[in-house]
Amino acid sequence: MSDLSRREAVKLVAGLGIGMGTLAAQDAAGAETTQAEDKMLQDALANPSRFMFTAQRTFKTNSPGYRLIFTSAVRKPTDPKEGVSMLPASMRIFRANADQDEFTRKGGLYWQCGKEQGQIQFKNPGELIMVVYDQDGTVNCYSLFYDVRC
């Protein structure tokens, strides 16, 4: 079994129809697609102290008190790509959606707060992001990576 590649294992499990979570899904055309497990996102949601900041972007909304929505983000590996919503004085960890358009493929992330819209950009597409949304409208965004320091 050690010679079995990950791709072959996913195909085998999907073919058997074992369903602890959704391994196979149907896209709009009816073709079968396989959702890859995002272990890094699961680890960050379970234990964020295992991660370090690799980059930071800060912006301030002109609509403090409104719900902040990252429209190009995924909260859980099994969620549809509908975005991440957060209230003031909260923190969220999510994966940036890297296949929405050309901007997101270059590390971009779209946000919306009330009627205000904007965008920020990180170095790599699909980064793991932690956002802290303060009550005064300040938004601190950090890209995360496993803390491998000694």
mmCIF file of C-alpha atoms in Angstrom:
data_model
loop_
_atom_site.group_PDB
_atom_site.id
_atom_site.type_symbol
_atom_site.label_atom_id
_atom_site.label_comp_id
_atom_site.label_asym_id
_atom_site.label_seq_id
_atom_site.Cartn_x
_atom_site.Cartn_y
_atom_site.Cartn_z
ATOM 1 C CA MET A 1 0.000 0.000 0.000
ATOM 2 C CA SER A 2 2.999 2.344 0.411
ATOM 3 C CA ASP A 3 3.433 2.443 -3.397
ATOM 4 C CA LEU A 4 -0.047 3.923 -3.798
ATOM 5 C CA SER A 5 0.058 7.614 -4.803
ATOM 6 C CA ARG A 6 -2.223 10.153 -3.206
ATOM 7 C CA ARG A 7 -4.093 10.687 -6.478
ATOM 8 C CA GLU A 8 -4.728 6.957 -6.854
ATOM 9 C CA ALA A 9 -5.870 6.706 -3.224
ATOM 10 C CA VAL A 10 -8.357 9.553 -3.688
ATOM 11 C CA LYS A 11 -9.716 7.920 -6.842
ATOM 12 C CA LEU A 12 -10.016 4.586 -5.047
ATOM 13 C CA VAL A 13 -11.871 6.033 -2.063
ATOM 14 C CA ALA A 14 -14.118 8.169 -4.281
ATOM 15 C CA GLY A 15 -14.906 5.103 -6.366
ATOM 16 C CA LEU A 16 -15.918 3.128 -3.301
ATOM 17 C CA GLY A 17 -18.299 5.896 -2.273
ATOM 18 C CA ILE A 18 -16.990 6.147 1.276
ATOM 19 C CA GLY A 19 -18.368 9.401 2.610
ATOM 20 C CA MET A 20 -16.746 10.936 5.655
ATOM 21 C CA GLY A 21 -17.253 14.391 4.216
ATOM 22 C CA THR A 22 -17.604 14.930 0.495
ATOM 23 C CA LEU A 23 -14.778 13.401 -1.504
ATOM 24 C CA ALA A 24 -16.467 13.530 -4.889
ATOM 25 C CA ALA A 25 -18.822 16.203 -6.130
ATOM 26 C CA GLN A 26 -20.612 17.075 -9.333
ATOM 27 C CA ASP A 27 -19.766 20.325 -11.087
ATOM 28 C CA ALA A 28 -22.286 22.280 -13.177
ATOM 29 C CA ALA A 29 -21.531 20.222 -16.295
ATOM 30 C CA GLY A 30 -22.085 16.967 -14.400
ATOM 31 C CA ALA A 31 -18.416 15.927 -14.424
ATOM 32 C CA GLU A 32 -17.034 14.369 -11.254
ATOM 33 C CA THR A 33 -14.504 16.510 -9.398
ATOM 34 C CA THR A 34 -12.397 15.686 -6.359
ATOM 35 C CA GLN A 35 -11.979 18.133 -3.487
ATOM 36 C CA ALA A 36 -8.508 18.051 -2.022
ATOM 37 C CA GLU A 37 -8.234 18.112 1.739
ATOM 38 C CA ASP A 38 -6.645 21.316 3.019
ATOM 39 C CA LYS A 39 -4.676 20.018 6.011
ATOM 40 C CA MET A 40 -2.921 23.338 6.578
ATOM 41 C CA LEU A 41 -6.249 25.190 6.899
ATOM 42 C CA GLN A 42 -7.622 22.510 9.218
ATOM 43 C CA ASP A 43 -4.487 22.738 11.386
ATOM 44 C CA ALA A 44 -4.729 26.545 11.567
ATOM 45 C CA LEU A 45 -8.391 26.416 12.557
ATOM 46 C CA ALA A 46 -7.665 23.794 15.230
ATOM 47 C CA ASN A 47 -4.443 25.299 16.638
ATOM 48 C CA PRO A 48 -3.377 28.730 15.305
ATOM 49 C CA SER A 49 -0.404 28.885 17.699
ATOM 50 C CA ARG A 50 1.444 26.449 15.397
ATOM 51 C CA PHE A 51 1.685 29.195 12.754
ATOM 52 C CA MET A 52 3.751 32.335 12.231
ATOM 53 C CA PHE A 53 3.050 35.496 10.223
ATOM 54 C CA THR A 54 4.862 35.731 6.900
ATOM 55 C CA ALA A 55 3.332 38.993 5.628
ATOM 56 C CA GLN A 56 0.928 41.679 6.831
ATOM 57 C CA ARG A 57 -1.504 43.981 5.047
ATOM 58 C CA THR A 58 -3.543 46.598 6.928
ATOM 59 C CA PHE A 59 -6.410 48.753 5.746
ATOM 60 C CA LYS A 60 -9.185 50.772 7.348
ATOM 61 C CA THR A 61 -12.803 50.714 6.296
ATOM 62 C CA ASN A 62 -14.891 53.863 6.157
ATOM 63 C CA SER A 63 -17.848 51.859 7.492
ATOM 64 C CA PRO A 64 -16.850 50.644 10.978
ATOM 65 C CA GLY A 65 -19.555 48.565 12.584
ATOM 66 C CA TYR A 66 -20.643 46.915 9.339
ATOM 67 C CA ARG A 67 -20.089 43.271 8.485
ATOM 68 C CA LEU A 68 -16.806 42.736 6.604
ATOM 69 C CA ILE A 69 -16.936 40.132 3.839
ATOM 70 C CA PHE A 70 -13.957 38.653 2.017
ATOM 71 C CA THR A 71 -15.631 37.614 -1.213
ATOM 72 C CA SER A 72 -12.647 35.643 -2.528
ATOM 73 C CA ALA A 73 -12.081 33.355 0.459
ATOM 74 C CA VAL A 74 -12.924 29.881 1.763
ATOM 75 C CA ARG A 75 -13.507 29.243 5.495
ATOM 76 C CA LYS A 76 -13.570 25.434 5.475
ATOM 77 C CA PRO A 77 -12.096 23.026 2.942
ATOM 78 C CA THR A 78 -15.543 21.571 2.217
ATOM 79 C CA ASP A 79 -17.416 24.905 1.944
ATOM 80 C CA PRO A 80 -18.423 26.316 -1.402
ATOM 81 C CA LYS A 81 -16.408 29.373 -2.382
ATOM 82 C CA GLU A 82 -18.929 31.969 -1.175
ATOM 83 C CA GLY A 83 -16.701 34.155 0.955
ATOM 84 C CA VAL A 84 -15.993 34.753 4.630
ATOM 85 C CA SER A 85 -18.091 37.126 6.717
ATOM 86 C CA MET A 86 -17.023 38.709 9.998
ATOM 87 C CA LEU A 87 -18.340 41.216 12.514
ATOM 88 C CA PRO A 88 -16.256 43.974 14.150
ATOM 89 C CA ALA A 89 -14.024 42.847 17.049
ATOM 90 C CA SER A 90 -13.519 39.384 15.594
ATOM 91 C CA MET A 91 -10.846 37.185 14.041
ATOM 92 C CA ARG A 92 -11.082 34.622 11.213
ATOM 93 C CA ILE A 93 -8.703 32.222 9.505
ATOM 94 C CA PHE A 94 -9.394 31.212 5.923
ATOM 95 C CA ARG A 95 -7.810 30.257 2.609
ATOM 96 C CA ALA A 96 -7.712 32.886 -0.143
ATOM 97 C CA ASN A 97 -9.461 31.689 -3.291
ATOM 98 C CA ALA A 98 -6.810 31.656 -6.009
ATOM 99 C CA ASP A 99 -9.009 30.699 -8.956
ATOM 100 C CA GLN A 100 -11.639 33.452 -9.051
ATOM 101 C CA ASP A 101 -9.967 35.688 -11.654
ATOM 102 C CA GLU A 102 -6.586 37.037 -12.797
ATOM 103 C CA PHE A 103 -6.172 39.253 -9.688
ATOM 104 C CA THR A 104 -6.704 36.372 -7.251
ATOM 105 C CA ARG A 105 -4.292 34.202 -9.265
ATOM 106 C CA LYS A 106 -1.639 36.833 -8.430
ATOM 107 C CA GLY A 107 -2.334 36.728 -4.666
ATOM 108 C CA GLY A 108 -5.244 39.162 -4.598
ATOM 109 C CA LEU A 109 -8.117 39.168 -2.144
ATOM 110 C CA TYR A 110 -11.401 41.103 -2.503
ATOM 111 C CA TRP A 111 -13.326 42.564 0.435
ATOM 112 C CA GLN A 112 -16.585 44.413 0.998
ATOM 113 C CA CYS A 113 -17.847 46.385 4.024
ATOM 114 C CA GLY A 114 -21.258 48.027 3.747
ATOM 115 C CA LYS A 115 -21.248 49.762 0.346
ATOM 116 C CA GLU A 116 -17.457 50.020 0.338
ATOM 117 C CA GLN A 117 -15.355 47.557 -1.685
ATOM 118 C CA GLY A 118 -11.618 47.056 -1.919
ATOM 119 C CA GLN A 119 -8.790 44.674 -2.502
ATOM 120 C CA ILE A 120 -5.470 43.701 -0.981
ATOM 121 C CA GLN A 121 -2.684 41.601 -2.391
ATOM 122 C CA PHE A 122 -0.291 39.082 -0.898
ATOM 123 C CA LYS A 123 2.804 37.630 -2.521
ATOM 124 C CA ASN A 124 1.424 34.149 -3.239
ATOM 125 C CA PRO A 125 -1.993 33.087 -4.528
ATOM 126 C CA GLY A 126 -4.144 30.919 -2.276
ATOM 127 C CA GLU A 127 -2.410 31.949 0.955
ATOM 128 C CA LEU A 128 -3.676 30.967 4.380
ATOM 129 C CA ILE A 129 -4.936 34.252 5.901
ATOM 130 C CA MET A 130 -5.768 35.395 9.429
ATOM 131 C CA VAL A 131 -7.824 38.605 9.692
ATOM 132 C CA VAL A 132 -8.393 40.718 12.797
ATOM 133 C CA TYR A 133 -11.240 43.214 12.338
ATOM 134 C CA ASP A 134 -11.118 45.919 15.044
ATOM 135 C CA GLN A 135 -14.149 47.886 16.240
ATOM 136 C CA ASP A 136 -12.775 51.130 14.773
ATOM 137 C CA GLY A 137 -12.738 49.642 11.253
ATOM 138 C CA THR A 138 -9.027 48.764 11.138
ATOM 139 C CA VAL A 139 -8.412 45.422 9.442
ATOM 140 C CA ASN A 140 -5.111 43.584 9.933
ATOM 141 C CA CYS A 141 -4.525 40.695 7.523
ATOM 142 C CA TYR A 142 -1.682 38.232 8.025
ATOM 143 C CA SER A 143 -0.518 35.406 5.802
ATOM 144 C CA LEU A 144 0.245 32.301 7.834
ATOM 145 C CA PHE A 145 2.722 29.462 7.548
ATOM 146 C CA TYR A 146 3.775 26.665 9.876
ATOM 147 C CA ASP A 147 6.150 27.907 12.593
ATOM 148 C CA VAL A 148 9.310 25.924 11.869
ATOM 149 C CA ARG A 149 11.630 28.053 13.994
ATOM 150 C CA CYS A 150 13.558 26.358 16.796
#
